[in-house]
Short mmCIF file of C-alpha atoms in Angstrom, two decimals:
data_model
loop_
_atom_site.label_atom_id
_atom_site.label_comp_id
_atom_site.label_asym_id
_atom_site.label_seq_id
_atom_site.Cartn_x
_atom_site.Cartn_y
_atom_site.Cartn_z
CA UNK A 22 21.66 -61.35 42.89
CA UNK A 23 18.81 -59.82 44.57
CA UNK A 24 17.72 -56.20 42.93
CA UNK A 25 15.42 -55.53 45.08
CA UNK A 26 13.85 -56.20 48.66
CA UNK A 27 10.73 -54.10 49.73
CA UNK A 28 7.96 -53.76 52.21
CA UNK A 29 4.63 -52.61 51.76
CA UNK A 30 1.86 -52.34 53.89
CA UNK A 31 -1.84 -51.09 53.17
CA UNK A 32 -0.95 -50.67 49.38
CA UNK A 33 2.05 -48.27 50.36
CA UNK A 34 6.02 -49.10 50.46
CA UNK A 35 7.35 -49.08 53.70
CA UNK A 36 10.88 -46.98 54.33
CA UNK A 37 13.50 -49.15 54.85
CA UNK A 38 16.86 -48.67 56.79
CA UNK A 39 18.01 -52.24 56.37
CA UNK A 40 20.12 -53.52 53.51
CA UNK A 41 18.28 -55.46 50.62
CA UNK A 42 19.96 -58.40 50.99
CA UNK A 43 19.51 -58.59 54.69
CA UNK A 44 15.77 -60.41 54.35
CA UNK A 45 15.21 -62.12 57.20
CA UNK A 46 15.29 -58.53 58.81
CA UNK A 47 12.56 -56.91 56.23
CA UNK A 48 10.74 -60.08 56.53
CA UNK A 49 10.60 -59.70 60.83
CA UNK A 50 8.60 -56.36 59.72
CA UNK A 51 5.95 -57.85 58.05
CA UNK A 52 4.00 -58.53 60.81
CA UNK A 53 0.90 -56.66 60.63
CA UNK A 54 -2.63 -57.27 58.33
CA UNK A 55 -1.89 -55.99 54.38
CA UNK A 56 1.42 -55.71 54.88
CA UNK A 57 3.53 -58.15 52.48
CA UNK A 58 7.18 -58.18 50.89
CA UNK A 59 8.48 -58.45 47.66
CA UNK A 60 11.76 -59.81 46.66
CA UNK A 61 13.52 -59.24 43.38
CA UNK A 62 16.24 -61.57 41.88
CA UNK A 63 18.14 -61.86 38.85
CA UNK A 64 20.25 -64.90 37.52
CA UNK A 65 20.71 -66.09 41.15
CA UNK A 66 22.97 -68.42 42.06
CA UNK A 67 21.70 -72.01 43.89
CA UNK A 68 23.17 -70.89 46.97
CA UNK A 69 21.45 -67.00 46.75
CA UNK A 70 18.70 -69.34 46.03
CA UNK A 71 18.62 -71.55 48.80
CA UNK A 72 19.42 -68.64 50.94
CA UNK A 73 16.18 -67.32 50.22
CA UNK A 74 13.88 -70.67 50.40
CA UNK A 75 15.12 -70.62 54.13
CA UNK A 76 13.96 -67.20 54.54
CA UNK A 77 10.75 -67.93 52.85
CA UNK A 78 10.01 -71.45 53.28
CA UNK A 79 9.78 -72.64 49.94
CA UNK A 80 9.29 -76.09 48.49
CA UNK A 81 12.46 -77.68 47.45
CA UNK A 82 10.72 -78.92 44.47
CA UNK A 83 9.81 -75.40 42.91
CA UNK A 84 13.23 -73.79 43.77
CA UNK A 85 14.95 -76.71 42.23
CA UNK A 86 12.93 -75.67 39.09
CA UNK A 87 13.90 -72.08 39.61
CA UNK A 88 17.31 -73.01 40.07
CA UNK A 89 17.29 -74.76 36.44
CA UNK A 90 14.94 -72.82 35.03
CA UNK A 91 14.11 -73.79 31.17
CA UNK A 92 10.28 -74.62 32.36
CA UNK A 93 7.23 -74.30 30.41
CA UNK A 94 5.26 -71.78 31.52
CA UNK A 95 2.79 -73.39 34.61
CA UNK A 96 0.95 -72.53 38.29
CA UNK A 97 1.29 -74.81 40.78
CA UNK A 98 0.66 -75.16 44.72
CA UNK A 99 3.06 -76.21 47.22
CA UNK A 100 1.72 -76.23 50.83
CA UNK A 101 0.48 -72.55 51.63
CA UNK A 102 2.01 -70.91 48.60
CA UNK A 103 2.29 -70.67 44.40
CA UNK A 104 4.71 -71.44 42.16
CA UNK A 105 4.05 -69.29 38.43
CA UNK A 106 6.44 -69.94 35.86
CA UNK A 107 6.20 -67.36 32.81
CA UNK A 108 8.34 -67.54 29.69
CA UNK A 109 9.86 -63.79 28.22
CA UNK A 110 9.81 -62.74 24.93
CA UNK A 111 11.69 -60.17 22.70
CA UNK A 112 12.84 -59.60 19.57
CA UNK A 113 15.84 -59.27 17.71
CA UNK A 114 15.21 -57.73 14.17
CA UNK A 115 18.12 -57.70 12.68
CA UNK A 116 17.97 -61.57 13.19
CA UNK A 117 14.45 -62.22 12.49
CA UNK A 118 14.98 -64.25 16.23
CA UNK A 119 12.59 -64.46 18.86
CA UNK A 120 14.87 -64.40 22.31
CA UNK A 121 13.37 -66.21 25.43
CA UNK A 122 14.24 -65.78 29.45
CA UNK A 123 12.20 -67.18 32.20
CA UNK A 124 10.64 -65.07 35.47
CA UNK A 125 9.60 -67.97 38.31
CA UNK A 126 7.20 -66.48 41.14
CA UNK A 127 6.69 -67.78 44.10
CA UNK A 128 3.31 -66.77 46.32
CA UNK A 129 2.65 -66.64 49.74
CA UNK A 130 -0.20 -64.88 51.65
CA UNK A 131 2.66 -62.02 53.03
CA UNK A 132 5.06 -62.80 50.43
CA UNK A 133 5.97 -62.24 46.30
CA UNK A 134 9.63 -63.78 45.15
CA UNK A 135 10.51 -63.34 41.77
CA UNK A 136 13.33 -64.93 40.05
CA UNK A 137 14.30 -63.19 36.90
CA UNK A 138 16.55 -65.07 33.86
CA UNK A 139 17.82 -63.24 30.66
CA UNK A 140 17.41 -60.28 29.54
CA UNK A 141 13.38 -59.87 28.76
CA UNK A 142 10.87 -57.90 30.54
CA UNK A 143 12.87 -56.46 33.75
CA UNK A 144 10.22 -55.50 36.35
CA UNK A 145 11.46 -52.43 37.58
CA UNK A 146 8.57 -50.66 35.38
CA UNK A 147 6.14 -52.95 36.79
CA UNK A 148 7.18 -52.31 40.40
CA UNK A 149 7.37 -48.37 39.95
CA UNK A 150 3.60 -49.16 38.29
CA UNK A 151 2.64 -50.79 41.33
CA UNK A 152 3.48 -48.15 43.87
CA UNK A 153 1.45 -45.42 41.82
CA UNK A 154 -1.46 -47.73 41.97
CA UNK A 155 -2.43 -47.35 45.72
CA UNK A 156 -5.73 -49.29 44.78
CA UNK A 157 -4.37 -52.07 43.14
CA UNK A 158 -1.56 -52.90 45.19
CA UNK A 159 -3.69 -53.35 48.39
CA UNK A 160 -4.46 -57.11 46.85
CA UNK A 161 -1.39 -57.80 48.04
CA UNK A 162 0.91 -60.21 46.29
CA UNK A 163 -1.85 -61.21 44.11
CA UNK A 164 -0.90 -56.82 42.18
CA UNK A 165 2.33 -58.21 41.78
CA UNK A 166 1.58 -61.42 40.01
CA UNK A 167 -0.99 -59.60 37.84
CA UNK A 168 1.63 -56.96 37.01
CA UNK A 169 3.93 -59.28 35.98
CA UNK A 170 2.11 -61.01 34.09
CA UNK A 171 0.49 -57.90 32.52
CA UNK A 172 4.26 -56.56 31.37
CA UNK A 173 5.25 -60.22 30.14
CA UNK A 174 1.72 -60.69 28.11
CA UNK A 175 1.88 -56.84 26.53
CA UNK A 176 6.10 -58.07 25.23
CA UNK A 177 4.43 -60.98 24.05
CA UNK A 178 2.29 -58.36 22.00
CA UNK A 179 5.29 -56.22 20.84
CA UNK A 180 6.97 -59.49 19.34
CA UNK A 181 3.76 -60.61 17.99
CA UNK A 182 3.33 -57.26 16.24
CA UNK A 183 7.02 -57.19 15.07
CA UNK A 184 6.19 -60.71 13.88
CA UNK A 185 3.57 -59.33 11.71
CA UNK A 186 5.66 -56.80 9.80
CA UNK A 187 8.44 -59.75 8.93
CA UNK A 188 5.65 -61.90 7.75
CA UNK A 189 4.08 -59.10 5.53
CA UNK A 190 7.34 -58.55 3.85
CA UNK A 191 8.20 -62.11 3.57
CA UNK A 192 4.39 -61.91 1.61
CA UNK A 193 5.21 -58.65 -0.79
CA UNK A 194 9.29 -60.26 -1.95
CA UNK A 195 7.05 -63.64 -2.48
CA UNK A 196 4.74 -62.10 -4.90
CA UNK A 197 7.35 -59.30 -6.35
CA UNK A 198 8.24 -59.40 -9.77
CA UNK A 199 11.74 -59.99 -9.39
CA UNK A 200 12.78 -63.50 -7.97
CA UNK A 201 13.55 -64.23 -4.83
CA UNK A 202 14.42 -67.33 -2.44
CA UNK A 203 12.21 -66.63 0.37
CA UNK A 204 12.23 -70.16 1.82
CA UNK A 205 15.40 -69.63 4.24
CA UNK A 206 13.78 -66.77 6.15
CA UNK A 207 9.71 -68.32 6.02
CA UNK A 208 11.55 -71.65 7.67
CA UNK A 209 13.25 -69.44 10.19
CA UNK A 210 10.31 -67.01 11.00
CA UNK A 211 7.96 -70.18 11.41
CA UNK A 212 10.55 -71.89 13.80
CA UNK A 213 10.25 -68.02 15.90
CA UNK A 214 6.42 -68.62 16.03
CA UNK A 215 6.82 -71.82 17.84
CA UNK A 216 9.10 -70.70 19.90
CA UNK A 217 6.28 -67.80 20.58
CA UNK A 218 3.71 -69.96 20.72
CA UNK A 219 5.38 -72.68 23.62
CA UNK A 220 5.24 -69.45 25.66
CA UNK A 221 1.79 -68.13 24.95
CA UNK A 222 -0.45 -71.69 24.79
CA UNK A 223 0.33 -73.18 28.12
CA UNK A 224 -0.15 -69.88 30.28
CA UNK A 225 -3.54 -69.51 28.94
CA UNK A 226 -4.46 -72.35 31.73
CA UNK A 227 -3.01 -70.52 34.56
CA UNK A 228 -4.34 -67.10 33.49
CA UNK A 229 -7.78 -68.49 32.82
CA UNK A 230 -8.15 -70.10 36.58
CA UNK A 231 -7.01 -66.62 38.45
CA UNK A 232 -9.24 -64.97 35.87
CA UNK A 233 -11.81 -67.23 37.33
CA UNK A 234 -10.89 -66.04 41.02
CA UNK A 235 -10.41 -70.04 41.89
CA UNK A 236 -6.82 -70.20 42.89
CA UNK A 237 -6.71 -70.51 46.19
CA UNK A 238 -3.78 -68.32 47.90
CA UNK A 239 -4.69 -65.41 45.12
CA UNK A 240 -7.37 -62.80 45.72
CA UNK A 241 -10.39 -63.33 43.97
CA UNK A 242 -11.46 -59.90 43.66
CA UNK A 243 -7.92 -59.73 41.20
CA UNK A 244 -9.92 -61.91 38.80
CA UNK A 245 -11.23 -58.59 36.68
CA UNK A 246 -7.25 -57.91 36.10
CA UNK A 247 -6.49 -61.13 35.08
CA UNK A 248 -9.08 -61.42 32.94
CA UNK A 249 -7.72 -58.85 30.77
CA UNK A 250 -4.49 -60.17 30.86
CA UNK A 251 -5.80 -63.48 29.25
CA UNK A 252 -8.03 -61.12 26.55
CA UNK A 253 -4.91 -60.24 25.13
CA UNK A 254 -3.00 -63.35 25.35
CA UNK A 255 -6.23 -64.94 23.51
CA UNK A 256 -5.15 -61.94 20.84
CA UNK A 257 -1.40 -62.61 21.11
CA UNK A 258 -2.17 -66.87 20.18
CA UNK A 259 -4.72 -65.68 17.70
CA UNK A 260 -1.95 -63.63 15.47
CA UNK A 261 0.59 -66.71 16.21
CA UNK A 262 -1.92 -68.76 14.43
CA UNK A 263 -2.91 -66.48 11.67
CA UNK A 264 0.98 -65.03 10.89
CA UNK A 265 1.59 -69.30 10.85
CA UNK A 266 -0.95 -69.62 8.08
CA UNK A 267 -0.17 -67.26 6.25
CA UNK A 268 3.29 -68.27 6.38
CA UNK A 269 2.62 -71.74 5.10
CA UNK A 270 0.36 -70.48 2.33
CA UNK A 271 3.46 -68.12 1.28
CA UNK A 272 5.67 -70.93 1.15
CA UNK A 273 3.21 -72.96 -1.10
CA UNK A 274 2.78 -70.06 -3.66
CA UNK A 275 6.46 -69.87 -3.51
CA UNK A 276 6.69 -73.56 -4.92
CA UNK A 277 4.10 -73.19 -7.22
CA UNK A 278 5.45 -69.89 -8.74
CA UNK A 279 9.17 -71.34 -8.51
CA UNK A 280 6.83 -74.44 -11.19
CA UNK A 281 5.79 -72.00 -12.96
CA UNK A 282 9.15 -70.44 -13.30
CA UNK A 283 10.92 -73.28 -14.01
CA UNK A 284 8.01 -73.87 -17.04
CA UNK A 285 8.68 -71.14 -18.49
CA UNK A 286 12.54 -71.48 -18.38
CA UNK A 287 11.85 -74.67 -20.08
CA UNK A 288 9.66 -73.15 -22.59
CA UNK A 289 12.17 -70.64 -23.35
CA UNK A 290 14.98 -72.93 -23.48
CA UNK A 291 12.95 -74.75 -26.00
CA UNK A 292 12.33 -72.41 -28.09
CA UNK A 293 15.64 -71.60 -28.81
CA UNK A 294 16.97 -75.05 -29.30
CA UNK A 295 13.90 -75.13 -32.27
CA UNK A 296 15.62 -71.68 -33.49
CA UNK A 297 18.85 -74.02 -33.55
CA UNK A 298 17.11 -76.88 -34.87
CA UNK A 299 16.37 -76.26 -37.99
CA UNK A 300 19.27 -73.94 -39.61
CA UNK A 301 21.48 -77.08 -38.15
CA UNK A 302 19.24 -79.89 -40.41
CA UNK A 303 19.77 -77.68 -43.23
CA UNK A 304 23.51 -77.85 -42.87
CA UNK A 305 23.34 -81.12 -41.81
CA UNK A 306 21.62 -82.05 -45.06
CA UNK A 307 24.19 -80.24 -47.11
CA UNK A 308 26.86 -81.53 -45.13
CA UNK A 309 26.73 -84.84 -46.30
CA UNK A 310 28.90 -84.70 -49.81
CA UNK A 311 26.88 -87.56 -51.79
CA UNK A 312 27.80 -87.23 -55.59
CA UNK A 313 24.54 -86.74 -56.01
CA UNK A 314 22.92 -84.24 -54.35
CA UNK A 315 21.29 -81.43 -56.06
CA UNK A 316 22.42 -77.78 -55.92
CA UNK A 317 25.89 -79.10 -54.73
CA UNK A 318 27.77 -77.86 -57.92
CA UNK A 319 24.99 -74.70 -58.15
CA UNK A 320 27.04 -71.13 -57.98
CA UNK A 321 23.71 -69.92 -55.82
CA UNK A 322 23.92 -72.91 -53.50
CA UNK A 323 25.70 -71.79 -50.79
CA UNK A 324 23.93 -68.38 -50.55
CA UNK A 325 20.50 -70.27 -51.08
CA UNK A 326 21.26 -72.61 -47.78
CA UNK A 327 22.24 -69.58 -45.98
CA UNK A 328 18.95 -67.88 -46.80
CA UNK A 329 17.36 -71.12 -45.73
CA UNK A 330 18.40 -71.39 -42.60
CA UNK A 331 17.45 -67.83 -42.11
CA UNK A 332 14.00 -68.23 -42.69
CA UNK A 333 13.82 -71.77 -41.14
CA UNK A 334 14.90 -69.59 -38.29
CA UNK A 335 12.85 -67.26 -38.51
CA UNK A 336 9.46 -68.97 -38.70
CA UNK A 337 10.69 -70.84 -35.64
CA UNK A 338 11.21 -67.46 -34.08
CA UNK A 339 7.63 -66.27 -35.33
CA UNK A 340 6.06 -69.46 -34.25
CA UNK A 341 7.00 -69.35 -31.08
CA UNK A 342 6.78 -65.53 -30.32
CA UNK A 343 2.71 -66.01 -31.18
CA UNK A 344 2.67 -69.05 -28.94
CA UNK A 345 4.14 -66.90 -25.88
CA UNK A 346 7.25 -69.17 -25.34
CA UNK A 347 9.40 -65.96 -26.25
#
């Protein structure tokens, strides 16, 4: 459906009488230098879709993508305008789960469409933003792309930071004294990474040529914006990278203490088979009824193997207590 449907001219929005879904009448309006429209849709249908492309002249190729959605994020040209695909982040902390939606935008010199799936990053705040910021909205559609992308890149930052805090407890129940199965939740928090990270990588290409001020059909005296918009995605793929490492090492010390766990089980386990061990050969021995056997028909026989095997026992016990396997 479409949210919203606004003109602006010189950096100011322009009072409208005319319904927001009647377009081709706001559009008829923008007819004079710095003047532009924006249109807002969410989960449209192909048909709201299409509906719009007419108004707009878009390439049948990008809405089609639109329509689908599920693209990686991308800029591309199409005739006289842009096609910017950006991936949404948030997250869910309850289910250590990274949630995705898509926001396509197309780009025209008088013109900014956006197409908005899920739930992530609504743009209301970033068009209220926009029409406080009289200087920055005179660039025309190129404010609206950089807002965008600004609110999209600074979610990207919230989940990276939430990210963080997951990872450093995953790191303190690793290393805790009491033991724990961590591998469950490191295997799901590094599958949220690369979902995280096949949004953040491939937009660094598209954010790095407007930062550049070489796209043509986007102001180049934006570039300044955009370049801080790809500063902190270069600081949103850095943490990806790092929080991934030090995943990987926590799952490795998590194998090598479950090793050493599992050694010492052993040892223990040992140890008191050995305290077993040897009262058991002494009633083994004794256990055998030859004719023959000395101390069989002794009154202090039985109490003397029971005293045996206590001792046996316990040097087993003291053994082992000085050698650290009890």
């Amino acid at each position: 459906m479409i949210v919203d449907n606004a003109l602006y001219r010189n950096g100011v929005r322009v009072p409208l009488e005319a319904d927001i879904a009647d377009l081709r009448s706001v559009r008829a309006r923008c007819d004079e230098p710095d003047s532009f429209v924006w249109v807002g849709l969410l989960d449209p249908s192909a048909d709201e879709l299409t509906a719009v492309a007419d108004v707009f002249d878009l390439h049948p190729l990008a809405v089609e993508d639109a329509v689908n959605a599920h693209q990686r994020p991308k800029l591309e040209k199409y005739d006289d305008s842009l096609f910017l695909v950006l991936k949404t982040l948030w997250y869910v902390d309850e289910e250590d789960a990274v949630e995705t939606g898509e926001i396509n935008i197309f780009v025209g010199s008088d013109f900014v469409v956006t197409v908005r799936h899920g739930q992530g990053s609504e743009l209301h705040g970033s068009r209220i933003y926009l029409e406080s910021k009289k200087e920055l909205l005179v660039h025309g559609p190129t404010a609206v792309v950089y807002a965008v992308c600004d609110r999209v890149v600074d979610a990207y930052e919230s989940v990276a930071a939430s990210l963080e805090e997951d990872v450093d407890e995953v790191e303190a129940s690793v290393f805790a004294p009491e033991r724990t199965d961590d591998s469950p939740r490191i295997y799901v928090l590094k599958r949220e990474l690369a979902e995280v990270r096949r949004a953040v990588l491939p937009l660094r290409d598209p954010i790095r040529r407007a930062s550049g001020g070489t796209v043509a059909g986007m102001s180049p005296n934006a570039a300044p914006y955009f370049r801080d918009v790809g500063d902190h995605l270069s600081r949103v793929a850095e943490t990806v990278d790092n929080l991934d490492s030090l995943l990987s090492s926590a799952f490795e010390a998590q194998q090598a203490r479950i090793s050493v766990q599992q050694n010492e089980d052993m040892r223990k386990i040992s140890a008191g088979v050995g305290l077993v061990a040897a009262p058991t050969l002494v009633g083994a021995i004794y256990g055998m009824n030859f004719d023959h056997m000395p101390e069989l028909h002794w009154a202090f026989g039985y109490p003397f193997a029971l005293c045996l095997m206590a001792l046996s026992s316990l040097a087993v016990f003291v053994f082992f207590k000085k050698s650290g396997w009890l």
